[in-house]
PDB file of C-alpha atoms in Angstrom:
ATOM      1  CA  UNK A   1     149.740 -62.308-107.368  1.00 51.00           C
ATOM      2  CA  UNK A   2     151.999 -60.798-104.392  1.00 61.00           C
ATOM      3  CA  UNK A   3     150.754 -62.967-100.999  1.00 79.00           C
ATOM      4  CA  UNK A   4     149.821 -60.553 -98.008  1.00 83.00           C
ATOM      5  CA  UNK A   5     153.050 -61.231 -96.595  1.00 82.00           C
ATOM      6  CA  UNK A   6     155.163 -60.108 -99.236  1.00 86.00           C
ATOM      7  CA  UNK A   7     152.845 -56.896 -99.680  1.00 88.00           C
ATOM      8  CA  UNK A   8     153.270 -55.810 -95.920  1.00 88.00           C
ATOM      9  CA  UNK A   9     156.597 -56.334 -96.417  1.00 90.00           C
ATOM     10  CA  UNK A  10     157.451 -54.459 -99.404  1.00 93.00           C
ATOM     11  CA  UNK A  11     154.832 -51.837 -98.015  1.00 93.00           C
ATOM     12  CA  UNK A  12     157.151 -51.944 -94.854  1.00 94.00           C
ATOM     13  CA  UNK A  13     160.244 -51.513 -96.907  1.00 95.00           C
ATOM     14  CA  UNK A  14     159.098 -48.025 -98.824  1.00 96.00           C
ATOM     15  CA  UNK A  15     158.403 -46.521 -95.033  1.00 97.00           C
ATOM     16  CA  UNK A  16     161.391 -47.735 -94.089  1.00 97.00           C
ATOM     17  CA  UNK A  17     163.412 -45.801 -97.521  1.00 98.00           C
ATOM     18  CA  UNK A  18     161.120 -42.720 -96.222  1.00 98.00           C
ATOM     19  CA  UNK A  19     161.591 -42.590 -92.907  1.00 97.00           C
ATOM     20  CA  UNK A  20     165.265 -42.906 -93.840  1.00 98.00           C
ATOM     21  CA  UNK A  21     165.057 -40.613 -95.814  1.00 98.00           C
ATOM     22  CA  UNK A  22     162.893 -37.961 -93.377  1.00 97.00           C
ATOM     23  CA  UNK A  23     165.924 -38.306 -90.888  1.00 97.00           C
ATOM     24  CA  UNK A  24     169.100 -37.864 -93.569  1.00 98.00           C
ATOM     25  CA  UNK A  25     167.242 -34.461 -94.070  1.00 97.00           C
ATOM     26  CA  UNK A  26     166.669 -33.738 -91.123  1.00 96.00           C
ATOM     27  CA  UNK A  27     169.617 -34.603 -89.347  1.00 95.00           C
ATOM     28  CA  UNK A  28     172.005 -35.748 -92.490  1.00 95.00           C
ATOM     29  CA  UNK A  29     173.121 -39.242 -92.304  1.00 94.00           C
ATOM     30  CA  UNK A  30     175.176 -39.104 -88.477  1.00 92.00           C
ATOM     31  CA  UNK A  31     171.706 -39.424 -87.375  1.00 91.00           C
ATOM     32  CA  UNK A  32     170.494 -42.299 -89.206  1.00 95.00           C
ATOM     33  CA  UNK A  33     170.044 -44.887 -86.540  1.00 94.00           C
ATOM     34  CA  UNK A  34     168.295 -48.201 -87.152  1.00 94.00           C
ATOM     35  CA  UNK A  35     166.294 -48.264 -83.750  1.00 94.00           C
ATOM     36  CA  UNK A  36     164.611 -44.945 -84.275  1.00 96.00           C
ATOM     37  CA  UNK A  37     163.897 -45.794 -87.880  1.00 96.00           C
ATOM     38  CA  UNK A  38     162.297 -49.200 -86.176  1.00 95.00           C
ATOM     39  CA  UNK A  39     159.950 -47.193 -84.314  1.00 95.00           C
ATOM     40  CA  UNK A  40     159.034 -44.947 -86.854  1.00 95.00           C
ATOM     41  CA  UNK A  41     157.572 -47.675 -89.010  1.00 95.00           C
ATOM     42  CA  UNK A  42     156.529 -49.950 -86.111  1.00 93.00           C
ATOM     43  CA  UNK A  43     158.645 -52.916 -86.226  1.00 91.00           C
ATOM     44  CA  UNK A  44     160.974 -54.662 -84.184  1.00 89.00           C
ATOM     45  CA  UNK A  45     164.770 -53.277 -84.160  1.00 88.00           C
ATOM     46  CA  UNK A  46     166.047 -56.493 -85.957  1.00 86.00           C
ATOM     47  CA  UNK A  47     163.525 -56.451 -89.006  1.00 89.00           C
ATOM     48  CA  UNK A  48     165.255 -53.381 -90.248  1.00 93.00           C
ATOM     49  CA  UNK A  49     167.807 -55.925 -91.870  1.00 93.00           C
ATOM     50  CA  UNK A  50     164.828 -57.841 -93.251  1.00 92.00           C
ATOM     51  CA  UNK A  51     163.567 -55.049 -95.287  1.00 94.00           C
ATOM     52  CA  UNK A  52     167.226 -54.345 -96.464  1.00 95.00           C
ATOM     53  CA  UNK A  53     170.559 -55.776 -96.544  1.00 94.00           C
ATOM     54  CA  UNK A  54     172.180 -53.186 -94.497  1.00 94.00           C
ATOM     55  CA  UNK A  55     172.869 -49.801 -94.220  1.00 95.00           C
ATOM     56  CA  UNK A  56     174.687 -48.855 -97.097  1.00 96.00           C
ATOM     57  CA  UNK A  57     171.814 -50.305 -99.150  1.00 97.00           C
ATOM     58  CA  UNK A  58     169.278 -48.095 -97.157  1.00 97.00           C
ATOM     59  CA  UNK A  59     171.238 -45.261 -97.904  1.00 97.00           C
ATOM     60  CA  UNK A  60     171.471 -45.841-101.766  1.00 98.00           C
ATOM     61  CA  UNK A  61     167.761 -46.598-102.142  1.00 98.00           C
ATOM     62  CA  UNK A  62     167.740 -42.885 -99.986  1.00 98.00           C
ATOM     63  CA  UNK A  63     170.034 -41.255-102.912  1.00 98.00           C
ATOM     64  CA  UNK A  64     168.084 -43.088-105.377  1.00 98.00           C
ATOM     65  CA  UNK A  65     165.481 -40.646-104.802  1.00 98.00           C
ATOM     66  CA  UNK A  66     167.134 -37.765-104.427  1.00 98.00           C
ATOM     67  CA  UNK A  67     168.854 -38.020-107.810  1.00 98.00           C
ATOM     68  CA  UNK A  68     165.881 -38.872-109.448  1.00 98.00           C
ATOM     69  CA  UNK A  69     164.482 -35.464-107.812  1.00 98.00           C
ATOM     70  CA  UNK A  70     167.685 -33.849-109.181  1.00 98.00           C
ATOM     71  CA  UNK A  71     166.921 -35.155-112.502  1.00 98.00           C
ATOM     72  CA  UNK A  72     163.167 -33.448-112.611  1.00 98.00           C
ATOM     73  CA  UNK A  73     164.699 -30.444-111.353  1.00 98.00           C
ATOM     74  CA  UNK A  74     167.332 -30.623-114.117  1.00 98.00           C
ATOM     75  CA  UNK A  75     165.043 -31.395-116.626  1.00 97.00           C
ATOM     76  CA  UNK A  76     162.898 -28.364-116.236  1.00 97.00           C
ATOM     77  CA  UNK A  77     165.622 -25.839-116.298  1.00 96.00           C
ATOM     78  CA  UNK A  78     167.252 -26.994-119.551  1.00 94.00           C
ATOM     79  CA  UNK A  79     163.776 -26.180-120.923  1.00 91.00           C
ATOM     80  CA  UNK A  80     162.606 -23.197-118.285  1.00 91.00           C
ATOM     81  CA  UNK A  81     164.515 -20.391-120.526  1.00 88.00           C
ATOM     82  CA  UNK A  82     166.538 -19.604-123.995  1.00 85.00           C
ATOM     83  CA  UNK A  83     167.236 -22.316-125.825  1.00 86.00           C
ATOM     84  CA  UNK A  84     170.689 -21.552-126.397  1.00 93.00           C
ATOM     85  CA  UNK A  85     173.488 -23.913-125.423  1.00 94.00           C
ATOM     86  CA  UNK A  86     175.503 -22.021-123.193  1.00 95.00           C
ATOM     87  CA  UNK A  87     172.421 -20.269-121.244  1.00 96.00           C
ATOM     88  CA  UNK A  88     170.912 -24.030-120.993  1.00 97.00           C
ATOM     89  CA  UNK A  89     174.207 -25.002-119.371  1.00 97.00           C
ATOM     90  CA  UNK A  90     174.063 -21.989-117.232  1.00 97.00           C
ATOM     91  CA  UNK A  91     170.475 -22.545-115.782  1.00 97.00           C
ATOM     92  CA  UNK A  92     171.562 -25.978-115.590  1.00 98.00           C
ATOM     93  CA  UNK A  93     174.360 -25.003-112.859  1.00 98.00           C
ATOM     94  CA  UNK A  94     171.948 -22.750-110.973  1.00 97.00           C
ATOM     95  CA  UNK A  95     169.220 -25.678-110.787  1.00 98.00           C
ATOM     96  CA  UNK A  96     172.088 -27.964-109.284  1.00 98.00           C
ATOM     97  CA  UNK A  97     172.388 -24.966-106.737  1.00 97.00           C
ATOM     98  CA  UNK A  98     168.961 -24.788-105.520  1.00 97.00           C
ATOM     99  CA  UNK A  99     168.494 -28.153-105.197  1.00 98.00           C
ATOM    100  CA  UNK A 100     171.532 -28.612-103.153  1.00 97.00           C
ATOM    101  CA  UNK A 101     170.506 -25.340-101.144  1.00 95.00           C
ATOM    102  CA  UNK A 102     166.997 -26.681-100.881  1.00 96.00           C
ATOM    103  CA  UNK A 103     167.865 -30.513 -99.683  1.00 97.00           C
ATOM    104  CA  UNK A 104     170.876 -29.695 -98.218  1.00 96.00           C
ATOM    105  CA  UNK A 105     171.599 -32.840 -96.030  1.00 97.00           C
ATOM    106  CA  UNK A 106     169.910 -35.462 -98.537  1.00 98.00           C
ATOM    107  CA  UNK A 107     172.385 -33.767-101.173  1.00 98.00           C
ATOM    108  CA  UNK A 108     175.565 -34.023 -99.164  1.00 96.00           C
ATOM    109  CA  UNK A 109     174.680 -37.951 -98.691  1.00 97.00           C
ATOM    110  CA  UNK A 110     175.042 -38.371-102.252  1.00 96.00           C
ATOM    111  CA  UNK A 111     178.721 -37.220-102.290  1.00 95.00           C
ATOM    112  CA  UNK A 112     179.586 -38.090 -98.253  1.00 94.00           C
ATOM    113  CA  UNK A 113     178.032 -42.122 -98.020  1.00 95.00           C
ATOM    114  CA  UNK A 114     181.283 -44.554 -98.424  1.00 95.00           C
ATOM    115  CA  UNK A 115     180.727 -47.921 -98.943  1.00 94.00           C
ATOM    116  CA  UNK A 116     181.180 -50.608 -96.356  1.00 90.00           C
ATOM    117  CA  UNK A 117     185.525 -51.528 -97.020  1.00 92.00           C
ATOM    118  CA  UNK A 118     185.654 -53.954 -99.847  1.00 92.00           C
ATOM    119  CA  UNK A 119     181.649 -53.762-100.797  1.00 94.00           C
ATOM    120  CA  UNK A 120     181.391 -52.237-104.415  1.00 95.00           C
ATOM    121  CA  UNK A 121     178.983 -49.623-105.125  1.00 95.00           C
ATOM    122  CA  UNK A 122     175.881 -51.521-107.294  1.00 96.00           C
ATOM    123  CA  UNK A 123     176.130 -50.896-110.886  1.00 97.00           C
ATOM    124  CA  UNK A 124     172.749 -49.545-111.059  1.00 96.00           C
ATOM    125  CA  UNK A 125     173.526 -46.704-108.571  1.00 96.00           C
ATOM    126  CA  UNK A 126     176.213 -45.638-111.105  1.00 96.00           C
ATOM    127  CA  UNK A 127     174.411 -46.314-113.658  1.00 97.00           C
ATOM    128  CA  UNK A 128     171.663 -43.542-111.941  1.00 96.00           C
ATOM    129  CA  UNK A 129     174.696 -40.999-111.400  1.00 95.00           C
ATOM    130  CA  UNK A 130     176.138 -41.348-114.629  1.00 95.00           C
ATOM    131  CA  UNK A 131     173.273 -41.055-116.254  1.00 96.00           C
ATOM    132  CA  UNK A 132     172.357 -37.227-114.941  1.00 95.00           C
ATOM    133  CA  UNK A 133     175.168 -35.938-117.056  1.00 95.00           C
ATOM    134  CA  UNK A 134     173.286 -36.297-120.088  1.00 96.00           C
ATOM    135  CA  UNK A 135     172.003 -32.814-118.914  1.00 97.00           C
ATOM    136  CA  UNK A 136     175.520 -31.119-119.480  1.00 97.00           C
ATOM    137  CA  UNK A 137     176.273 -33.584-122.167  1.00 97.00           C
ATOM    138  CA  UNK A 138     173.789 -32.718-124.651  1.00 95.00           C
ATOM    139  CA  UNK A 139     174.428 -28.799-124.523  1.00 96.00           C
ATOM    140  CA  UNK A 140     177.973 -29.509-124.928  1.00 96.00           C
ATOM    141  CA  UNK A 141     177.302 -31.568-128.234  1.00 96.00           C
ATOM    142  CA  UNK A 142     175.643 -28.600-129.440  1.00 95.00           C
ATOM    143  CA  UNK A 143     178.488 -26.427-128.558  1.00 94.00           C
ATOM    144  CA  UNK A 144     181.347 -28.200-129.857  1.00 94.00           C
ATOM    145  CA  UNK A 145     180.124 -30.679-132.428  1.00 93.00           C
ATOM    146  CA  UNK A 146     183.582 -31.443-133.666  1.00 91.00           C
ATOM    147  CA  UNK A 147     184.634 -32.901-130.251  1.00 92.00           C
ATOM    148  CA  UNK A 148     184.286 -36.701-129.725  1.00 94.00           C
ATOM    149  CA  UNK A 149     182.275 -38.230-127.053  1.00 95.00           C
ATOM    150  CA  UNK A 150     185.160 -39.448-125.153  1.00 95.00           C
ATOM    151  CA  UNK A 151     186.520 -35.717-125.330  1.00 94.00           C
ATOM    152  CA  UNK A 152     182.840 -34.174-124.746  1.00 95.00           C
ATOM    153  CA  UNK A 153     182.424 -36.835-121.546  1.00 95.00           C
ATOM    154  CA  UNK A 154     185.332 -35.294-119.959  1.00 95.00           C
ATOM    155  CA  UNK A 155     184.781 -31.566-120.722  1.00 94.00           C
ATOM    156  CA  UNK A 156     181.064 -32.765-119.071  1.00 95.00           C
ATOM    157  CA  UNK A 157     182.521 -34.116-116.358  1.00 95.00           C
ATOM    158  CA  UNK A 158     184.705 -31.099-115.497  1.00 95.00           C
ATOM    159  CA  UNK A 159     182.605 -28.524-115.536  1.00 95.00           C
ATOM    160  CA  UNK A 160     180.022 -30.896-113.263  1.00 96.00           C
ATOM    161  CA  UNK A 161     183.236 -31.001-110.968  1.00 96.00           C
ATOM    162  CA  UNK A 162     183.880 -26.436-111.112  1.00 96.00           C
ATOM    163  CA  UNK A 163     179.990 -26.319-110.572  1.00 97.00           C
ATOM    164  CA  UNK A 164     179.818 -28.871-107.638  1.00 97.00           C
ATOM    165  CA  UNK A 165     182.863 -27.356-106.003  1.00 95.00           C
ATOM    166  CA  UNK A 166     181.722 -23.614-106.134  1.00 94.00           C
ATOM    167  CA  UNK A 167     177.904 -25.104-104.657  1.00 95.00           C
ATOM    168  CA  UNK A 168     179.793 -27.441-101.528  1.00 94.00           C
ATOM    169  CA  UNK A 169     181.928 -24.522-100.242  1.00 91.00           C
ATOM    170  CA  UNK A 170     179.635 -22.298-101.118  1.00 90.00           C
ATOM    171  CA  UNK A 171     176.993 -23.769 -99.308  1.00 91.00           C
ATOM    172  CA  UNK A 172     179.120 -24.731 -96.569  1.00 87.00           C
ATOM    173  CA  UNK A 173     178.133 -23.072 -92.488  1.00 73.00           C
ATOM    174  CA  UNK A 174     181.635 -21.771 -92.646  1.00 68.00           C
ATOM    175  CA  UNK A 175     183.405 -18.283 -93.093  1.00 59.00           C
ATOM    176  CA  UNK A 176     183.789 -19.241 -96.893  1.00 67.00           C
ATOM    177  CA  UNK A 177     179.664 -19.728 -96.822  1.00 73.00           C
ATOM    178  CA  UNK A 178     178.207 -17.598 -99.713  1.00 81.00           C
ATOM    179  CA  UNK A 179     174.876 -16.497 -99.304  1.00 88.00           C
ATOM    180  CA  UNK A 180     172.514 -18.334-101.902  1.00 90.00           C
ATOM    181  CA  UNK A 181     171.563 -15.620-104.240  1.00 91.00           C
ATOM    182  CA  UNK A 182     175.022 -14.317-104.693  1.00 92.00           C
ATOM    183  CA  UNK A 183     175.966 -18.277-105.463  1.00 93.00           C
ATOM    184  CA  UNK A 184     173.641 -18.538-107.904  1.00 94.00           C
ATOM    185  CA  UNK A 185     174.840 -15.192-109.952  1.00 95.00           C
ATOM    186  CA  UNK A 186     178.521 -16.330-109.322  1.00 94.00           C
ATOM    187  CA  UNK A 187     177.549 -20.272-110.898  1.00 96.00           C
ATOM    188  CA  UNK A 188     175.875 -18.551-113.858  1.00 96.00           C
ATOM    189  CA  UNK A 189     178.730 -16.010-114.443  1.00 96.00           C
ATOM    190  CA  UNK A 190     181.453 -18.465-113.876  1.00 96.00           C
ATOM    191  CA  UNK A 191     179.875 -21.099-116.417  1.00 96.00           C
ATOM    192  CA  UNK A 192     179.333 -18.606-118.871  1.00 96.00           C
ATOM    193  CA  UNK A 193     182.886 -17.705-118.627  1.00 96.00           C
ATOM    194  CA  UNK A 194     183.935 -21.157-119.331  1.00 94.00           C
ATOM    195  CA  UNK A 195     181.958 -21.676-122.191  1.00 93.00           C
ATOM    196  CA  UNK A 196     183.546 -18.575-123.877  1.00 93.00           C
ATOM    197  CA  UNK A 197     186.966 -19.799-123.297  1.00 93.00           C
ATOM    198  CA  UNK A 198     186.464 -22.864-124.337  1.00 89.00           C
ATOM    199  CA  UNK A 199     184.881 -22.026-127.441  1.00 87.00           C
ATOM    200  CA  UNK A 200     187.907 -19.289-127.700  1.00 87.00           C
ATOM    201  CA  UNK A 201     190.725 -22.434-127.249  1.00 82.00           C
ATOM    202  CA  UNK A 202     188.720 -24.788-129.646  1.00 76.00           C
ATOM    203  CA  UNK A 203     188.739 -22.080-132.216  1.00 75.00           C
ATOM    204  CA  UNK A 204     192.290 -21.747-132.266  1.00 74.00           C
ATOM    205  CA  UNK A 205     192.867 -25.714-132.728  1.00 66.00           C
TER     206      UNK A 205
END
C-alpha cells in the first residue's frame, strides 16, 4: 500500500506534468520555467527536481501525452470514413493536421525538444513515437502486399515525413502560412496523389 508520502508525491508529480503541460500550450516550451511551474502546484522552487529528474524528463512525460492524444485522434479517422486504403491514409494526413492546428505549441515540442548533449532519448519515448506509425503502416500493407516490411517501414516513414512537412510550413505565422482549410484539401490531394504513383511505379516492377 503507497504511504501518504509517496501518494502526495506522485499526486504532486501529475500537477506538475499538467501544469507543464498548460504552459508548453500556452506559451510553447521558451516559457517553461521551473519557478512558475513551482507556484502553480504549491511547492518550493527546488522540489521541482524531486518530482522529476530534470527538464528534459518533464518535457517527455509532456509529449507523452500529447502523442497518446495523437494516437486517439488517429485512431478515429482511420475508422471515421471509407474503408478503403488510400482514403484511410488520406483522412489519416488530415487528422495529423488538425491536431497539429488544434495543439499547436504542445505539437511543435514533440519535433523542437533536444535532449540535454550526450543524454539519450529513453527507449520508451521511441518506443511511443515509433509506435504511431502503425496508423500509416497498416494501410500501406493493404496497398502493396508484395512489399516487405523493411520496404513498407520506409515508404511509411516517408510519406509521415511529405505529410509533416506540408503541416509545419503550412502551419507556420509566416508568408508561406496556409490557411487551415486549404491545408487540409492540399494534405488529402497530395496523399492521394502519392498513392496513385506509387501504385503506378510498383506496377511496372
Amino acid at each position: 500500500m503507497m504511504s501518504k508520502t509517496l501518494e502526495r508525491r506522485e499526486k504532486l508529480r501529475c500537477e506538475l506534468i499538467l501544469a507543464a503541460e498548460r504552459s508548453i500550450g500556452a506559451k510553447g516550451m521558451a516559457g517553461l520555467k521551473t519557478r512558475e511551474l513551482a507556484r502553480d502546484i504549491g511547492c518550493a522552487n527546488g522540489a521541482v527536481y524531486n518530482l522529476v529528474e530534470d527538464m528534459d524528463e518533464l518535457i517527455l512525460l509532456v509529449g507523452s501525452r500529447t502523442l497518446a492524444r495523437l494516437d486517439a485522434s488517429l485512431t478515429v479517422a482511420e475508422s471515421d470514413g471509407p474503408a478503403s486504403a488510400g482514403e484511410t491514409l488520406a483522412r489519416i494526413a488530415v487528422a495529423y493536421c488538425d491536431f497539429a492546428a488544434d495543439n499547436l505549441e504542445l505539437w511543435r515540442a514533440l519535433f523542437e525538444h533536444r535532449m540535454a548533449p550526450g543524454k539519450p532519448i529513453p527507449e520508451w519515448a521511441i518506443e511511443q513515437q515509433m509506435e504511431l506509425f502503425r496508423h500509416i503502416y497498416r494501410p500501406l500493407a493493404t496497398l502493396f502486399p508484395k512489399r516487405s516490411a523493411a520496404e513498407l517501414s520506409v515508404t511509411a516513414r516517408s510519406l509521415f515525413s511529405a505529410v509533416h512537412g506540408m503541416v509545419a510550413l503550412g502551419l507556420e505565422q509566416k508568408l508561406i502560412a496556409v490557411p487551415v482549410d486549404a491545408l487540409r484539401a492540399e494534405i488529402a490531394l497530395i496523399v492521394r496523389a502519392m498513392v496513385r504513383g506509387l501504385k503506378s511505379e510498383l506496377a511496372r516492377e
